[in-house]
Short mmCIF file of C-alpha atoms and ligand atoms in Angstrom, two decimals:
data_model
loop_
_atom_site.label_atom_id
_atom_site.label_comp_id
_atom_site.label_asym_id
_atom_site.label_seq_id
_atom_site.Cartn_x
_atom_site.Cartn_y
_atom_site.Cartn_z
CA UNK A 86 -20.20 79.00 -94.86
CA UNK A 87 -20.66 76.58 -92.63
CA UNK A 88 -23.43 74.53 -92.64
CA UNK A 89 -25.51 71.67 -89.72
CA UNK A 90 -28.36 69.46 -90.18
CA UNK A 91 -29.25 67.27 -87.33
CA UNK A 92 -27.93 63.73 -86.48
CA UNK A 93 -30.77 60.86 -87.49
CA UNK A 94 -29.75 57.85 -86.21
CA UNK A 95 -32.56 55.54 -87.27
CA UNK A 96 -34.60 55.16 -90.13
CA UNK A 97 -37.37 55.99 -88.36
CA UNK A 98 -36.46 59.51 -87.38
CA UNK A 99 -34.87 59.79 -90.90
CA UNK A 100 -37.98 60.53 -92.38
CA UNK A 101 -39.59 62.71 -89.92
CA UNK A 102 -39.26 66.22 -90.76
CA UNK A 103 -35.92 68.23 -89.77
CA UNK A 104 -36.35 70.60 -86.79
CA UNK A 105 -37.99 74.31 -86.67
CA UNK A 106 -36.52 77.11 -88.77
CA UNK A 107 -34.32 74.40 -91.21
CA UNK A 108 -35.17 73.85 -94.75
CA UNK A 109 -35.99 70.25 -95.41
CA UNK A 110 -33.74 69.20 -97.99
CA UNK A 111 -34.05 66.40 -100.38
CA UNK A 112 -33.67 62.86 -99.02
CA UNK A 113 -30.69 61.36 -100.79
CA UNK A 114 -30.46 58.23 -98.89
CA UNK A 115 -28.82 56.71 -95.68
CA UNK A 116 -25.51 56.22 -94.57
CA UNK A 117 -23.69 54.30 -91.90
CA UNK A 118 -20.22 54.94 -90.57
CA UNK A 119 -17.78 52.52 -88.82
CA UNK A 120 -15.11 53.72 -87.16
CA UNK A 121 -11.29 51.83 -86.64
CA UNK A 122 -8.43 53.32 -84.60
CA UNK A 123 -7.53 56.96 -83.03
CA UNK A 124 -9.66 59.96 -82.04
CA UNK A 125 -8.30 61.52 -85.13
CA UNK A 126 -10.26 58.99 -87.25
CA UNK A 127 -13.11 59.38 -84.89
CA UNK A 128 -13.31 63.12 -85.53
CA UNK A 129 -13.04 62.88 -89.66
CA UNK A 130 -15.68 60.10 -89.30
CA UNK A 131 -17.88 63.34 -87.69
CA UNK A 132 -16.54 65.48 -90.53
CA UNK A 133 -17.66 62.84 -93.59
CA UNK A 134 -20.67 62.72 -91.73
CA UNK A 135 -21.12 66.64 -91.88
CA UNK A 136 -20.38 66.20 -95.49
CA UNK A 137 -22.81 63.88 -96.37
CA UNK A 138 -25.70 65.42 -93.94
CA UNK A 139 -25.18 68.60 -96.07
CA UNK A 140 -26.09 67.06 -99.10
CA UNK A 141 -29.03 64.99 -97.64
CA UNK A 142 -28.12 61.81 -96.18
CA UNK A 143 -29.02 60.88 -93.04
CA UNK A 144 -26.67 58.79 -90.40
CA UNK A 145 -28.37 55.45 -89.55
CA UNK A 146 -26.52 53.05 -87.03
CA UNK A 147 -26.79 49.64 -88.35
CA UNK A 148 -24.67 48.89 -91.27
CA UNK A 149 -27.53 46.40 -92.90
CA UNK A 150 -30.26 49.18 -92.91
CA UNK A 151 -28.30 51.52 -94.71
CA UNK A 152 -27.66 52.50 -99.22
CA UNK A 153 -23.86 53.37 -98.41
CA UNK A 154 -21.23 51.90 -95.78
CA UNK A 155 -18.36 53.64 -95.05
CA UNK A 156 -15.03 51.84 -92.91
CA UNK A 157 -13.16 54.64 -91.84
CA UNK A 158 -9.78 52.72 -91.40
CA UNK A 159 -6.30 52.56 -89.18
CA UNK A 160 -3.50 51.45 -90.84
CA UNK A 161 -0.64 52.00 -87.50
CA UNK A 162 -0.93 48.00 -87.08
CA UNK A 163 -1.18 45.25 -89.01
CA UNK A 164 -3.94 43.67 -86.73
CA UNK A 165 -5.81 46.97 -87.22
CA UNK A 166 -5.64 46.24 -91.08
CA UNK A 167 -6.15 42.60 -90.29
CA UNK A 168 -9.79 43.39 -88.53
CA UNK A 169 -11.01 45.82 -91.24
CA UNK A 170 -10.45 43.06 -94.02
CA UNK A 171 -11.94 40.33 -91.86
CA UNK A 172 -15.11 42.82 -91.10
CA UNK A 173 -15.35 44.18 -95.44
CA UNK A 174 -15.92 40.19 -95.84
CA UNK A 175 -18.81 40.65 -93.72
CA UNK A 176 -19.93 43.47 -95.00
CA UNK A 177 -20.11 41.88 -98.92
CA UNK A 178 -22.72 39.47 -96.84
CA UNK A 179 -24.75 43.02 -97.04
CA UNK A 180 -24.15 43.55 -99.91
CA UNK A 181 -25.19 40.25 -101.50
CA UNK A 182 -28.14 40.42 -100.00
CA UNK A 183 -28.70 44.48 -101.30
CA UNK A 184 -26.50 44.81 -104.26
CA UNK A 185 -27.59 48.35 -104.71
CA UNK A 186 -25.85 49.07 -101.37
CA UNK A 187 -22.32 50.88 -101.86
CA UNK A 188 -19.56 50.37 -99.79
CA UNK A 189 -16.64 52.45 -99.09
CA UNK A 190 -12.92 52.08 -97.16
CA UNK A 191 -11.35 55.23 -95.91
CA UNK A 192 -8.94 56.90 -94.04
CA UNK A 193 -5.45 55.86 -93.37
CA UNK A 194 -5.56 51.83 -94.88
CA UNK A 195 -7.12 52.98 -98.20
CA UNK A 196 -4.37 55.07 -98.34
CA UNK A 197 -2.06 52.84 -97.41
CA UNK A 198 -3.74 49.58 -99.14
CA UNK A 199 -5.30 50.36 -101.95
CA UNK A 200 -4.02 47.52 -103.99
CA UNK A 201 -4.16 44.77 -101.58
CA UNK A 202 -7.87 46.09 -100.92
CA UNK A 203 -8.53 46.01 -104.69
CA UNK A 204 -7.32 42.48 -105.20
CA UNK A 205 -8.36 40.73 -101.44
CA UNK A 206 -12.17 43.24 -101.68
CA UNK A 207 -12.62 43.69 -105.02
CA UNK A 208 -16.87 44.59 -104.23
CA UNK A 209 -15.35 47.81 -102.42
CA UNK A 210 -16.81 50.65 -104.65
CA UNK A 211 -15.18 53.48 -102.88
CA UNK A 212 -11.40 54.19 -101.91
CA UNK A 213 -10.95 57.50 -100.02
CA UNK A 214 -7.68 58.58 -98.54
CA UNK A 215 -7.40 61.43 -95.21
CA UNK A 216 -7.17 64.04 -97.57
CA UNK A 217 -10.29 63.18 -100.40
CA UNK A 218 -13.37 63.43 -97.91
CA UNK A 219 -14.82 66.50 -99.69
CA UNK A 220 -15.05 63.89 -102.77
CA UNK A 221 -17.67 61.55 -101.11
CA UNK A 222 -20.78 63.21 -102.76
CA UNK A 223 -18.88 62.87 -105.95
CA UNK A 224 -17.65 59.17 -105.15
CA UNK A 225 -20.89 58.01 -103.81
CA UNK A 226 -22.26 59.39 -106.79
CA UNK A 227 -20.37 57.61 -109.17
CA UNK A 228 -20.39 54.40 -107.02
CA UNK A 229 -24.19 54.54 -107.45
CA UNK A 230 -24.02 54.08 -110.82
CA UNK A 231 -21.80 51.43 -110.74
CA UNK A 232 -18.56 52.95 -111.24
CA UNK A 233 -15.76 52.57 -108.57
CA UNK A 234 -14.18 55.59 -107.16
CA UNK A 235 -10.48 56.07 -106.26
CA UNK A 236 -9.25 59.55 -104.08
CA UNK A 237 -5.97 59.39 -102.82
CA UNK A 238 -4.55 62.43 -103.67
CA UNK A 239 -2.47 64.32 -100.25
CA UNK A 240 -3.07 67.34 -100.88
CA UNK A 241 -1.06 70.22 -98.12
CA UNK A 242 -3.97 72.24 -98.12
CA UNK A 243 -6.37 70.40 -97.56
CA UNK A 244 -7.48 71.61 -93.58
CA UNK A 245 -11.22 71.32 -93.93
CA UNK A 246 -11.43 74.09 -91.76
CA UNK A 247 -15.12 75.38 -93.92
CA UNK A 248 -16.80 72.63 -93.25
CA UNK A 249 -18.94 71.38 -90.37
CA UNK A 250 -18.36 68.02 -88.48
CA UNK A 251 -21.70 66.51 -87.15
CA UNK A 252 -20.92 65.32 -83.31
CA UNK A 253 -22.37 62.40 -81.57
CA UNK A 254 -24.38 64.17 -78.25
CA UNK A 255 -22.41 64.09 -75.10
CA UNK A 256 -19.47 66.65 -72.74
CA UNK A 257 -16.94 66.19 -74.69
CA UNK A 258 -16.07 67.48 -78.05
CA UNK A 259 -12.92 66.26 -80.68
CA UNK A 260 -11.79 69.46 -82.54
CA UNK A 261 -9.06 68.45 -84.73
CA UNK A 262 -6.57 71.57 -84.88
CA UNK A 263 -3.66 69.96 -87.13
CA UNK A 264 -3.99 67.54 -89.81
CA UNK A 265 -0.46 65.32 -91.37
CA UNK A 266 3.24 64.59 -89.59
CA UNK A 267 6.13 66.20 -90.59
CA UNK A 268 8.15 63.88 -88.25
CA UNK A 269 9.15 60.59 -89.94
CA UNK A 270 9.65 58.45 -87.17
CA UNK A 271 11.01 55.09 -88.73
CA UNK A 272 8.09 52.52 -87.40
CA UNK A 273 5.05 54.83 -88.15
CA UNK A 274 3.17 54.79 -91.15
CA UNK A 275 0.93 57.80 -90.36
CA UNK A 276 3.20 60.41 -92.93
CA UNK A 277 2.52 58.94 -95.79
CA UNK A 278 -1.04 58.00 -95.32
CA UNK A 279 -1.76 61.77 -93.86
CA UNK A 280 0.52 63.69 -95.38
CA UNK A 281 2.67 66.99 -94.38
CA UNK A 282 1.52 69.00 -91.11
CA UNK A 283 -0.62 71.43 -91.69
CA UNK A 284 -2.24 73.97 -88.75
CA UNK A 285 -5.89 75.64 -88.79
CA UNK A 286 -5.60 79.38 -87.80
CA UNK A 287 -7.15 80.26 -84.07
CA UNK A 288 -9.64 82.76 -84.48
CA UNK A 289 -11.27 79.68 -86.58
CA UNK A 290 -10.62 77.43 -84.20
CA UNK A 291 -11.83 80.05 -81.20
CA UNK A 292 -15.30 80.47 -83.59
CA UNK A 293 -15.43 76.55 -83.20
CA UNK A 294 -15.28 76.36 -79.75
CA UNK A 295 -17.60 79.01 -79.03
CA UNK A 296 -19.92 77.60 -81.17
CA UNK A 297 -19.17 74.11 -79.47
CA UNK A 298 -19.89 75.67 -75.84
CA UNK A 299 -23.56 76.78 -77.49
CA UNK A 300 -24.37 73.52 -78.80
CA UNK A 301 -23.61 71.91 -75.27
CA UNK A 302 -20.31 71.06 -74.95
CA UNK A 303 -18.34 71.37 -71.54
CA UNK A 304 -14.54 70.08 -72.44
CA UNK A 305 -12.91 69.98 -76.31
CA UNK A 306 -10.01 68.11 -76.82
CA UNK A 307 -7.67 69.17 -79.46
CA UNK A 308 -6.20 66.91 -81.69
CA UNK A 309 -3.61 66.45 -83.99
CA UNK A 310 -0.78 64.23 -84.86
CA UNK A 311 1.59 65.66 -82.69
CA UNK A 312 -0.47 68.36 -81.57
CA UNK A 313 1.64 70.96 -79.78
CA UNK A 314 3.81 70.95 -83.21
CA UNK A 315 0.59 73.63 -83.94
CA UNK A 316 1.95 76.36 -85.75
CA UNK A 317 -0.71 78.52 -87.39
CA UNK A 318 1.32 82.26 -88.86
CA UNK A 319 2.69 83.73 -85.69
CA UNK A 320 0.61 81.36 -83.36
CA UNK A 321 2.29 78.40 -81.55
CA UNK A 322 -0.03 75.60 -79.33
CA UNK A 323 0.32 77.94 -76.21
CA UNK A 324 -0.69 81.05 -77.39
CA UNK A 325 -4.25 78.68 -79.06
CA UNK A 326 -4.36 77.06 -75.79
CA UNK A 327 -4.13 80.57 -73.80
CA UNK A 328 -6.75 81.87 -76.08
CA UNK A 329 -9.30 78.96 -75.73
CA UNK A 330 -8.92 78.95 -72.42
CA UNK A 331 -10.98 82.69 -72.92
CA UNK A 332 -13.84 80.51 -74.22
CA UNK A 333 -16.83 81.59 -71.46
CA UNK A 334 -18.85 78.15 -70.66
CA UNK A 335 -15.90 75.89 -71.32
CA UNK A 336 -15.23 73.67 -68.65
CA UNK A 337 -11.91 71.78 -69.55
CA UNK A 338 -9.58 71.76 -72.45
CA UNK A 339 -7.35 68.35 -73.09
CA UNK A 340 -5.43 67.85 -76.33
CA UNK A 341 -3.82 64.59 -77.58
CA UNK A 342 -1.02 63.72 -78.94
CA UNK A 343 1.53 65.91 -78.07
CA UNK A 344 5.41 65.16 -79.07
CA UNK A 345 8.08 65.31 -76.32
CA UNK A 346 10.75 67.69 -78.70
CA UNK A 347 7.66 70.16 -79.24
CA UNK A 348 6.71 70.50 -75.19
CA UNK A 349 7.91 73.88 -74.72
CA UNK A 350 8.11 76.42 -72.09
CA UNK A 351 4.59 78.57 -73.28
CA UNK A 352 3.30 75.01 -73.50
CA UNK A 353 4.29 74.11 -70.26
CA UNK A 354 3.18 77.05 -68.47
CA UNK A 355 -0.39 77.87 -70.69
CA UNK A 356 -0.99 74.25 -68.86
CA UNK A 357 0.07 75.51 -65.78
CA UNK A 358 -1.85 78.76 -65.46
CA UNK A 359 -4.77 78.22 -67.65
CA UNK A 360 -7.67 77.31 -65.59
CA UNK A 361 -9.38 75.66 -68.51
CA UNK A 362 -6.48 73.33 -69.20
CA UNK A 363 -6.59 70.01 -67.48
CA UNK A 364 -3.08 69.33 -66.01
CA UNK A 365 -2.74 65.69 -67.80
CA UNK A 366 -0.69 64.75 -70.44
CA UNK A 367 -0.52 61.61 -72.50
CA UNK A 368 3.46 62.25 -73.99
CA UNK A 369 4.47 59.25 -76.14
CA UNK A 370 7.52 57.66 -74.61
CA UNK A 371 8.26 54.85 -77.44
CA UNK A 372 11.08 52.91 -75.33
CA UNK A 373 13.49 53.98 -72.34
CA UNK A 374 16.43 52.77 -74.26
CA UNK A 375 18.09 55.94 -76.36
CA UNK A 376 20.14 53.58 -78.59
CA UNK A 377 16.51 52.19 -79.71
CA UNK A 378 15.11 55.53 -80.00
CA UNK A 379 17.60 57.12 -82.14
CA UNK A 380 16.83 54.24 -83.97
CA UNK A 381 13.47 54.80 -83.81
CA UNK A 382 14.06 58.48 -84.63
CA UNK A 383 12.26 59.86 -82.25
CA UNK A 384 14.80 62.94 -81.63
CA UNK A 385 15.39 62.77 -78.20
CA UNK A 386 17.30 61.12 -75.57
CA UNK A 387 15.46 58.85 -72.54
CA UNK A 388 17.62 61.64 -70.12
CA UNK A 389 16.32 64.50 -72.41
CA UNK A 390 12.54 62.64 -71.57
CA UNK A 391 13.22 62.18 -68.19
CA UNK A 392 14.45 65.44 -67.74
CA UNK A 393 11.07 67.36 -69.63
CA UNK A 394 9.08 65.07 -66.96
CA UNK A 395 10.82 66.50 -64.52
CA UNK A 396 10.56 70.34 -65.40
CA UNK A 397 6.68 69.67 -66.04
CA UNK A 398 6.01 67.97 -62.44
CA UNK A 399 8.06 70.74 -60.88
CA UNK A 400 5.44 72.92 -62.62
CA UNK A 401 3.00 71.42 -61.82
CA UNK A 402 3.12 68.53 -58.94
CA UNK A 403 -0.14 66.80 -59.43
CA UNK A 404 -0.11 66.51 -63.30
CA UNK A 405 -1.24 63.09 -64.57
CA UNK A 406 0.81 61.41 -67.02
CA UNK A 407 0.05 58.72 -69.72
CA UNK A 408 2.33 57.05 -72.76
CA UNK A 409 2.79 55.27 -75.76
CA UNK A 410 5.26 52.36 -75.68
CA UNK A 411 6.43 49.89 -78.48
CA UNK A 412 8.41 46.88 -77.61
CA UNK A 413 10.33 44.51 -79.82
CA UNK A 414 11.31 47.67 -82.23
CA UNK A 415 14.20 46.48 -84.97
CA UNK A 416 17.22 45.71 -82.91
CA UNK A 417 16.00 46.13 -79.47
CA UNK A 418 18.17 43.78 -77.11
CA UNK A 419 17.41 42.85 -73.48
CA UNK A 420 18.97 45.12 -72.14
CA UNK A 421 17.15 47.97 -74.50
CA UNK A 422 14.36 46.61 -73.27
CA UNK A 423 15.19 46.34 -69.33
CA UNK A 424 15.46 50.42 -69.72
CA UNK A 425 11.82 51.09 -70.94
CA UNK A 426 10.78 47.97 -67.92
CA UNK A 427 12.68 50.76 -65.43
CA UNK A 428 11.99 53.96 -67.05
CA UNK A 429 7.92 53.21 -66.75
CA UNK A 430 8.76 52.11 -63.07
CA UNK A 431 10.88 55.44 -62.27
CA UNK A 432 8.16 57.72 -64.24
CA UNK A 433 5.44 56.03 -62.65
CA UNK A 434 2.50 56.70 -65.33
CA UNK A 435 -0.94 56.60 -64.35
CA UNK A 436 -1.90 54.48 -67.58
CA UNK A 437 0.12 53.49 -70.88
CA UNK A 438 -1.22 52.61 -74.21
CA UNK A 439 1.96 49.01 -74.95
CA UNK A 440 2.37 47.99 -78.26
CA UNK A 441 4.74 44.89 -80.30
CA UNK A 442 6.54 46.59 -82.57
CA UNK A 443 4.41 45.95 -86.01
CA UNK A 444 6.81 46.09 -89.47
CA UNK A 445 4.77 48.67 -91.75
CA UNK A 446 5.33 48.50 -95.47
CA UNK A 447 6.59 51.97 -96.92
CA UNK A 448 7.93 53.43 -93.78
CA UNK A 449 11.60 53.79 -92.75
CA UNK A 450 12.21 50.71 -90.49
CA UNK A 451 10.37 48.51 -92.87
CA UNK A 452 13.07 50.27 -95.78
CA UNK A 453 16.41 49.74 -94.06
CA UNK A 454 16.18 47.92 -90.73
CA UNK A 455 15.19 44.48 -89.89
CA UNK A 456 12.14 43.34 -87.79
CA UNK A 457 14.31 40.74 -85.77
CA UNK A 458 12.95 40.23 -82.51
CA UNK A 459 10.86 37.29 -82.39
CA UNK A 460 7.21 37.12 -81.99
CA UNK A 461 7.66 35.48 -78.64
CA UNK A 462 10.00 37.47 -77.23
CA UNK A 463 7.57 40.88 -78.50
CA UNK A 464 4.95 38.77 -76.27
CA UNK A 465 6.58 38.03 -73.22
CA UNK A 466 8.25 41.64 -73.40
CA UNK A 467 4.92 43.32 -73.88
CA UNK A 468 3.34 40.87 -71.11
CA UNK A 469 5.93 42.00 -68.80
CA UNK A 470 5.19 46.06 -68.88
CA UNK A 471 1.54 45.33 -69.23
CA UNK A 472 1.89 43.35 -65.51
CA UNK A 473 4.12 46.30 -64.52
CA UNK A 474 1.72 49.11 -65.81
CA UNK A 475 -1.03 47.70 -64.04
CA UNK A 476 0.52 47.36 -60.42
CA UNK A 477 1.57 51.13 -60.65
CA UNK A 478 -1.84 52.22 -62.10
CA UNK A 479 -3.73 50.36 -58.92
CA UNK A 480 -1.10 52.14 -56.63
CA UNK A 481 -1.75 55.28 -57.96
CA UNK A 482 -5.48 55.14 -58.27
CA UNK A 483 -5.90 53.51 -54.93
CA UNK A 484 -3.55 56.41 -53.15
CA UNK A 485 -6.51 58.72 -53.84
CA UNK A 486 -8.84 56.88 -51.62
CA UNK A 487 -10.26 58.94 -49.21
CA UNK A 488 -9.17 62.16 -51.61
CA UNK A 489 -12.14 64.93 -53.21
CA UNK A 490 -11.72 64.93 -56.44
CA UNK A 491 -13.34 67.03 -59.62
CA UNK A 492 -15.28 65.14 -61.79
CA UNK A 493 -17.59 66.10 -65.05
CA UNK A 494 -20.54 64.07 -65.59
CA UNK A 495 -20.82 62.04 -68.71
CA UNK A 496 -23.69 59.53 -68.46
CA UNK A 497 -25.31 56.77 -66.98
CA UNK A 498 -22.46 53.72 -65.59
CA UNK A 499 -22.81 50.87 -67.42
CA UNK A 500 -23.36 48.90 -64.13
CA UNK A 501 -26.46 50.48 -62.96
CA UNK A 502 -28.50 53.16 -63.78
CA UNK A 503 -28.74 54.43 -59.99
CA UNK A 504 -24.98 55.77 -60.93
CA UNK A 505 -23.16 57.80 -63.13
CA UNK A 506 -19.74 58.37 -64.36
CA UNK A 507 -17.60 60.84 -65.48
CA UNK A 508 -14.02 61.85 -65.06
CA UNK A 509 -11.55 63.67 -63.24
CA UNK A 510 -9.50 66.70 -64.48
CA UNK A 511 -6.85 63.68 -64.72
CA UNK A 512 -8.80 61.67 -66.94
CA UNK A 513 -10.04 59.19 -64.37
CA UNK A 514 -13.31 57.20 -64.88
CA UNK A 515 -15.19 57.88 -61.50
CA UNK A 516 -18.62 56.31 -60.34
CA UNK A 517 -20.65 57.39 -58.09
CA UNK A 518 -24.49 57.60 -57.46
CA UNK A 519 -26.14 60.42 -59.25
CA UNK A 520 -28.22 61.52 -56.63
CA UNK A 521 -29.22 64.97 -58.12
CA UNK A 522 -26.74 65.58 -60.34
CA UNK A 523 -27.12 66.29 -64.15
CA UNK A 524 -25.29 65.50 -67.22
CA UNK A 525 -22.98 67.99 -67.61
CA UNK A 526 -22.41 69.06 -64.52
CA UNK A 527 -18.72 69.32 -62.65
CA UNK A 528 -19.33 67.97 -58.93
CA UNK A 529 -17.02 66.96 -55.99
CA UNK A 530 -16.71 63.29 -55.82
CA UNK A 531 -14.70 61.63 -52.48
CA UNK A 532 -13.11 58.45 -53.61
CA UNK A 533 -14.28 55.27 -51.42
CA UNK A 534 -12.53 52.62 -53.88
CA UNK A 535 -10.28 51.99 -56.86
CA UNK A 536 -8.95 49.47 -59.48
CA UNK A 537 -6.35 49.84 -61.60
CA UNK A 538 -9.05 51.35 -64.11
CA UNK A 539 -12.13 53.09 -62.17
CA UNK A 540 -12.22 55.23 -58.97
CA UNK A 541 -15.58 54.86 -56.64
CA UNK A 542 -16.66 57.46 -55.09
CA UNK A 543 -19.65 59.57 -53.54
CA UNK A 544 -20.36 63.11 -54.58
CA UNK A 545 -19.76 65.70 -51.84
CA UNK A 546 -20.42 68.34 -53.25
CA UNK A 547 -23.49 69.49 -55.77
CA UNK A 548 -22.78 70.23 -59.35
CA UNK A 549 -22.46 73.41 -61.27
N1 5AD B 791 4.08 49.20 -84.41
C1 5AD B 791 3.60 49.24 -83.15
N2 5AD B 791 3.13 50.36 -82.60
C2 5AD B 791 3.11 51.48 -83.34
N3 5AD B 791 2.71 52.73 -83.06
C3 5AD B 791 2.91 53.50 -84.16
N4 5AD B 791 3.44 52.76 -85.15
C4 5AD B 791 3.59 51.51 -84.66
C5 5AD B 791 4.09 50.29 -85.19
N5 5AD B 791 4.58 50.23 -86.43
C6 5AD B 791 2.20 53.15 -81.75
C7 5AD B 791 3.08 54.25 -81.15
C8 5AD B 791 2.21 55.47 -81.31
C9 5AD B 791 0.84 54.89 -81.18
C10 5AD B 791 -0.29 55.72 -81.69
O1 5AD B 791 0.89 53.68 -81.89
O2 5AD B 791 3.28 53.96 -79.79
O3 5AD B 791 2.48 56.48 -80.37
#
């Protein structure tokens, strides 16, 4: 059974009573939750925080006011790592101070780390892998009275599909759908701190989005590792994204991060013909050189890319496209590299995530190839795409000047409060005054201006 207590995000509120027709239950204490790297982590950091609301602890947002601090941790980079043990040294400051206060790591680093954070944080009284959340009470627990807790153990059925994330207020909902990797690319860590794939089944996943629609929500994105791997019995990611697109109130479906080999045709077209599906697509590219990404194992060819591209913009014209790309991978020469500089200049994207290459301990690369391109030449390489990316981004967002486009409102701009922003089916920040419209709302926006980043606009048209 699922259960949901409200969000309290200051002390203050914590102790006022809980809302009409809920059971008060016993104050356990307060906890705050940081969280480090992808919207994955950001929606387990909702589901610990379900966890822990069910058994009485209340979500506060300042680290220093609260009994337990939990890091919910990246491990894809080293700087990722690198920041989380810089901020745990701040966070023993807290603890110092309040040595009653417990302190936790999670996610993919303690699951990755957990002896380098025993010896370099050795105040840390909680380690929690991906798969252990449903042993925080326990952990917390036990850290309380002083006795450190380790959960590490992947475990393949672990799906936490009975339990009930608490979601920060806003459009847009996270509604993990797959949890783990069964793909092994050599430079990613993320198998063996997640563990194997593993798919939630749609009619609970349907339940979840109807019940997100009634709580407010306008647009879900589905996540998972590589999400349109979902495979749940008979199901595959079109037929779930043909039936949520039956959800009445939903606005917009996204999902994130789909793999290029698992794009197939009832993918393709449930984007194409679902109404509810926004036609964008952020599809990893990892280099335009095939030589580096056989190396890379990323199972298939920059031709077999180019050509999946292709089929999808025949299918649908206007579709916005996005990407992942590493430079400086093991082995990557110049001319390797030249190919992924033309490939993102042929496939024009509208934005790219670029990344140095970053040797992880315990996955493939780091086993039997050699990180051998030198830290300047990573630099200058990523420098280079980064100047490219941006050139083609302004092009593309200032080519829809003078253009109506669809845009759901998400809040006040941080520049004024006479505006607000929100974004279009493509994923485009837009501002624009607000005039009359309300959070929440779709309205017709008619772009005036654009950077590589933001489109300007006016509404046209009044919301719905
Ligand atoms: N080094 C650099 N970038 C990486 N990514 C994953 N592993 C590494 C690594 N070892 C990037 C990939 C992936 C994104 C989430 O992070 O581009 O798609």
């Amino acid at each position: 059974m699922r259960r949901k207590l409200p969000l309290y995000n200051s002390i203050q509120t914590a102790t006022t009573p809980l809302g009409k027709g809920m059971a008060s239950p016993q104050v356990m204490g307060t906890v705050y939750i940081e969280t480090y790297g992808c919207q994955m982590n950001v929606s387990d950091s909702e589901l610990m925080a379900g966890i822990l609301s069910g058994i009485g602890y209340y979500l506060l947002d300042r680290a220093e006011d609260a009994d337990v601090i939990l890091i919910n941790t990246c491990a894809i980079r080293e700087n990722a790592e690198e920041k989380v043990f810089h901020r745990l040294q701040h966070l023993n400051s807290i603890k110092r101070r309040k040595p009653d206060t417990v302190l936790g790591v999670c996610g993919c680093m303690a699951q990755h780390l957990r002896q380098q954070i025993i010896e370099a944080a050795p105040f840390v009284d909680i380690i929690l892998g991906p798969d252990a959340y449903r042993s925080l009470p326990q952990a917390i627990h036990a850290a309380r009275s002083k006795d450190p807790f380790v959960g590490l153990k992947l475990d393949r059925s672990e799906d936490y599909a009975d339990l009930a994330p608490i979601r920060k207020d806003g459009v847009r909902a996270w509604l993990t759908i797959q949890r783990g990797c069964d793909k092994m690319c050599t430079f990613c860590v993320v198998p063996f701190t997640r563990g194997r794939e593993r798919s939630i089944s749609v009619p609970i996943l349907a339940e979840e989005c109807h019940r997100l629609v009634d709580e407010g929500f306008k647009e879900i994105v589905l996540l998972g590792q590589t999400v349109n791997s979902y495979q749940a019995g008979k199901h595959d990611f079109g037929d779930l994204l043909v039936t949520l697109n039956q959800v009445e109130g939903l606005k917009r479906i996204r999902f994130t991060s789909p793999h290029p080999n698992d794009a197939s045709e009832p993918m393709i077209e449930a984007m194409a013909n679902c109404d509810k599906v926004c036609q964008q697509i952020h599809l990893p590219l990892q280099s335009g050189s095939t030589r580096v990404l056989q190396a890379m194992r990323r199972t298939y060819t920059a031709n077999e890319y180019r050509d999946l591209v292709a089929q999808m913009r025949d299918r649908m014209p206007n579709l916005s496209i996005s990407t992942d790309i590493i430079v400086g991978f093991c082995g990557e020469t110049e001319e390797d590299f030249q190919q992924t500089y033309s490939m993102m200049a042929e496939i024009r994207y509208d934005s790219a995530f670029m990344f140095k290459y970053s040797d992880r301990e315990g996955t493939l690369a780091h086993k039997s190839l050699t990180d051998d391109v030198p830290e300047k030449v990573k630099i200058e390489r990523l420098q280079c795409i980064i100047e490219q990316q941006y050139q083609i981004s302004h092009q593309i967002n200032q080519a829809l000047i003078g253009k109506t486009v669809e845009v759901l409102v998400e809040g006040e701009s941080k520049r004024s409060t006479d505006d607000f922003f929100g974004r279009t089916r493509s994923f485009k920040t837009t501002v624009f005054p607000r005039l009359s419209a309300n959070v929440g709302d779709t309205v017709l926006v008619q772009i005036n201006s654009a950077t590589a980043q933001t489109l300007i606009g006016n509404i046209v048209s009044p919301g719905n």
